[in-house]
One Martini backbone bead per residue (centre of mass of N, CA, C, O) as a GRO file, in nm:
protein
  148
    1SER     BB    1   0.050   0.067  -0.005
    2THR     BB    2   0.336   0.159  -0.062
    3GLY     BB    3   0.452   0.353  -0.295
    4ALA     BB    4   0.547   0.298  -0.636
    5VAL     BB    5   0.447   0.268  -0.968
    6LYS     BB    6   0.577   0.192  -1.255
    7MET     BB    7   0.563   0.373  -1.544
    8GLN     BB    8   0.502   0.388  -1.855
    9PRO     BB    9   0.578   0.548  -2.116
   10LYS     BB   10   0.497   0.758  -2.331
   11ALA     BB   11   0.517   0.762  -2.663
   12GLU     BB   12   0.662   1.056  -2.676
   13GLU     BB   13   0.895   0.965  -2.453
   14LEU     BB   14   1.013   0.757  -2.623
   15LYS     BB   15   1.367   0.669  -2.654
   16PHE     BB   16   1.655   0.659  -2.861
   17VAL     BB   17   1.990   0.564  -2.966
   18THR     BB   18   2.229   0.695  -3.186
   19LYS     BB   19   2.537   0.741  -3.308
   20ASN     BB   20   2.470   1.012  -3.494
   21ASP     BB   21   2.183   1.145  -3.346
   22GLY     BB   22   2.104   1.027  -3.091
   23TYR     BB   23   1.804   1.105  -3.024
   24VAL     BB   24   1.511   0.905  -3.091
   25HIS     BB   25   1.189   0.858  -3.244
   26ILE     BB   26   0.887   0.731  -3.290
   27HIS     BB   27   0.674   0.751  -3.527
   28PRO     BB   28   0.333   0.810  -3.531
   29SER     BB   29   0.295   0.614  -3.801
   30SER     BB   30   0.387   0.384  -3.646
   31VAL     BB   31   0.313   0.078  -3.521
   32ASN     BB   32   0.516   0.129  -3.256
   33TYR     BB   33   0.420   0.390  -3.108
   34GLN     BB   34   0.234   0.247  -2.871
   35THR     BB   35   0.477   0.115  -2.772
   36ARG     BB   36   0.606   0.101  -2.425
   37HIS     BB   37   0.745  -0.196  -2.453
   38PHE     BB   38   1.060  -0.364  -2.477
   39GLU     BB   39   1.245  -0.646  -2.437
   40SER     BB   40   1.443  -0.483  -2.609
   41PRO     BB   41   1.671  -0.204  -2.663
   42TYR     BB   42   1.659  -0.294  -2.971
   43LEU     BB   43   1.654  -0.141  -3.296
   44VAL     BB   44   1.537  -0.156  -3.621
   45TYR     BB   45   1.559   0.044  -3.927
   46HIS     BB   46   1.473   0.212  -4.235
   47GLU     BB   47   1.378   0.507  -4.134
   48LYS     BB   48   1.495   0.855  -4.124
   49ILE     BB   49   1.363   1.158  -3.979
   50LYS     BB   50   1.333   1.527  -3.996
   51THR     BB   51   1.158   1.754  -3.802
   52SER     BB   52   1.105   1.838  -3.493
   53ARG     BB   53   1.254   1.560  -3.497
   54VAL     BB   54   1.393   1.253  -3.467
   55PHE     BB   55   1.282   0.980  -3.670
   56ILE     BB   56   1.146   0.648  -3.681
   57ARG     BB   57   1.078   0.387  -3.921
   58ASP     BB   58   1.034   0.076  -3.967
   59CYS     BB   59   1.037  -0.093  -3.689
   60SER     BB   60   1.229  -0.339  -3.488
   61MET     BB   61   1.279  -0.561  -3.267
   62VAL     BB   62   1.594  -0.678  -3.122
   63SER     BB   63   1.790  -0.915  -3.018
   64VAL     BB   64   2.103  -1.005  -2.938
   65TYR     BB   65   2.180  -1.248  -3.123
   66PRO     BB   66   2.085  -1.134  -3.397
   67LEU     BB   67   2.267  -0.885  -3.380
   68ILE     BB   68   2.537  -1.036  -3.373
   69LEU     BB   69   2.492  -1.227  -3.629
   70LEU     BB   70   2.351  -0.983  -3.838
   71GLY     BB   71   2.522  -0.760  -3.793
   72GLY     BB   72   2.732  -0.529  -3.859
   73GLY     BB   73   3.042  -0.592  -3.861
   74GLN     BB   74   3.257  -0.661  -3.619
   75VAL     BB   75   3.349  -0.897  -3.377
   76HIS     BB   76   3.426  -0.838  -3.035
   77MET     BB   77   3.653  -0.939  -2.764
   78GLN     BB   78   3.670  -0.860  -2.405
   79LEU     BB   79   3.826  -0.778  -2.104
   80GLN     BB   80   3.620  -0.613  -1.844
   81LYS     BB   81   3.619  -0.611  -1.522
   82GLY     BB   82   3.575  -0.943  -1.540
   83GLU     BB   83   3.429  -0.915  -1.822
   84PHE     BB   84   3.275  -1.035  -2.111
   85VAL     BB   85   3.290  -0.846  -2.414
   86ILE     BB   86   3.068  -0.780  -2.672
   87SER     BB   87   3.130  -0.612  -2.988
   88LEU     BB   88   3.005  -0.349  -3.198
   89ASP     BB   89   3.076  -0.093  -3.381
   90ASP     BB   90   3.344  -0.010  -3.234
   91GLY     BB   91   3.189  -0.036  -2.932
   92TRP     BB   92   2.892   0.083  -2.926
   93ILE     BB   93   2.802  -0.215  -2.901
   94ARG     BB   94   2.729  -0.391  -2.587
   95PHE     BB   95   2.801  -0.713  -2.428
   96VAL     BB   96   2.751  -0.937  -2.169
   97ALA     BB   97   2.883  -1.231  -2.096
   98ALA     BB   98   2.853  -1.516  -1.910
   99SER     BB   99   3.122  -1.613  -2.063
  100HIS     BB  100   3.395  -1.697  -2.235
  101GLN     BB  101   3.265  -1.931  -2.390
  102VAL     BB  102   3.022  -1.779  -2.503
  103ALA     BB  103   3.175  -1.560  -2.653
  104GLU     BB  104   3.336  -1.752  -2.840
  105LEU     BB  105   3.094  -1.900  -2.969
  106VAL     BB  106   2.956  -1.652  -3.092
  107LYS     BB  107   3.194  -1.554  -3.259
  108GLU     BB  108   3.227  -1.819  -3.422
  109LEU     BB  109   2.942  -1.827  -3.542
  110ARG     BB  110   2.971  -1.565  -3.698
  111CYS     BB  111   3.208  -1.655  -3.875
  112GLU     BB  112   3.062  -1.896  -4.003
  113LEU     BB  113   2.832  -1.734  -4.129
  114ASP     BB  114   3.000  -1.547  -4.304
  115GLN     BB  115   3.128  -1.778  -4.469
  116LEU     BB  116   2.867  -1.903  -4.574
  117LEU     BB  117   2.774  -1.647  -4.728
  118GLN     BB  118   3.018  -1.634  -4.914
  119ASP     BB  119   2.971  -1.909  -5.045
  120LYS     BB  120   2.689  -1.837  -5.159
  121ILE     BB  121   2.783  -1.606  -5.341
  122LYS     BB  122   2.979  -1.786  -5.513
  123ASN     BB  123   2.730  -2.020  -5.482
  124PRO     BB  124   2.400  -1.989  -5.545
  125SER     BB  125   2.318  -2.309  -5.575
  126MET     BB  126   2.360  -2.356  -5.291
  127ASP     BB  127   2.236  -2.569  -5.034
  128LEU     BB  128   2.233  -2.499  -4.703
  129CYS     BB  129   2.049  -2.745  -4.594
  130MET     BB  130   2.219  -2.987  -4.743
  131CYS     BB  131   2.470  -2.904  -4.626
  132PRO     BB  132   2.631  -2.990  -4.346
  133ARG     BB  133   2.745  -2.716  -4.254
  134GLY     BB  134   2.494  -2.539  -4.301
  135SER     BB  135   2.291  -2.700  -4.123
  136ARG     BB  136   2.446  -2.663  -3.857
  137ILE     BB  137   2.452  -2.356  -3.844
  138ILE     BB  138   2.149  -2.302  -3.873
  139GLY     BB  139   2.058  -2.480  -3.637
  140MET     BB  140   2.212  -2.321  -3.417
  141ILE     BB  141   2.076  -2.050  -3.463
  142VAL     BB  142   1.786  -2.135  -3.415
  143LYS     BB  143   1.830  -2.239  -3.129
  144LEU     BB  144   1.941  -1.979  -3.003
  145VAL     BB  145   1.701  -1.785  -3.078
  146THR     BB  146   1.457  -1.970  -2.959
  147THR     BB  147   1.612  -1.997  -2.652
  148GLN     BB  148   1.676  -1.703  -2.536
   0.00000   0.00000   0.00000
């Protein structure tokens, strides 16, 4: 009966941060405009516009593993203050891994996926689900993302 209940922010108060623009807001015409809580703090977006302030449209929430595995740039790992940190985009996006082993496995899975995609680009007729290496990598990614 005492204390306060944390309120979700109003749609116009919800803001995110981008590397180049600082704070951005979800555009009122976006399907996600009325969404007041996202399970993950990361969004990907298609369009960014500036009117009265900077807005993003066509956005979707993305969780950590898909962002690490499918995000652009190199994946780096380092030990900081006793924690293993996985970083993307020259350290701008950072995640703390549960252990050194988890960090190494995720980094290696990303390298394997990148190589698999390079192989597919070189040989477009290659069926990734039928080749043993491709099916193992894809299966591991599906398992990781669906059990996150």
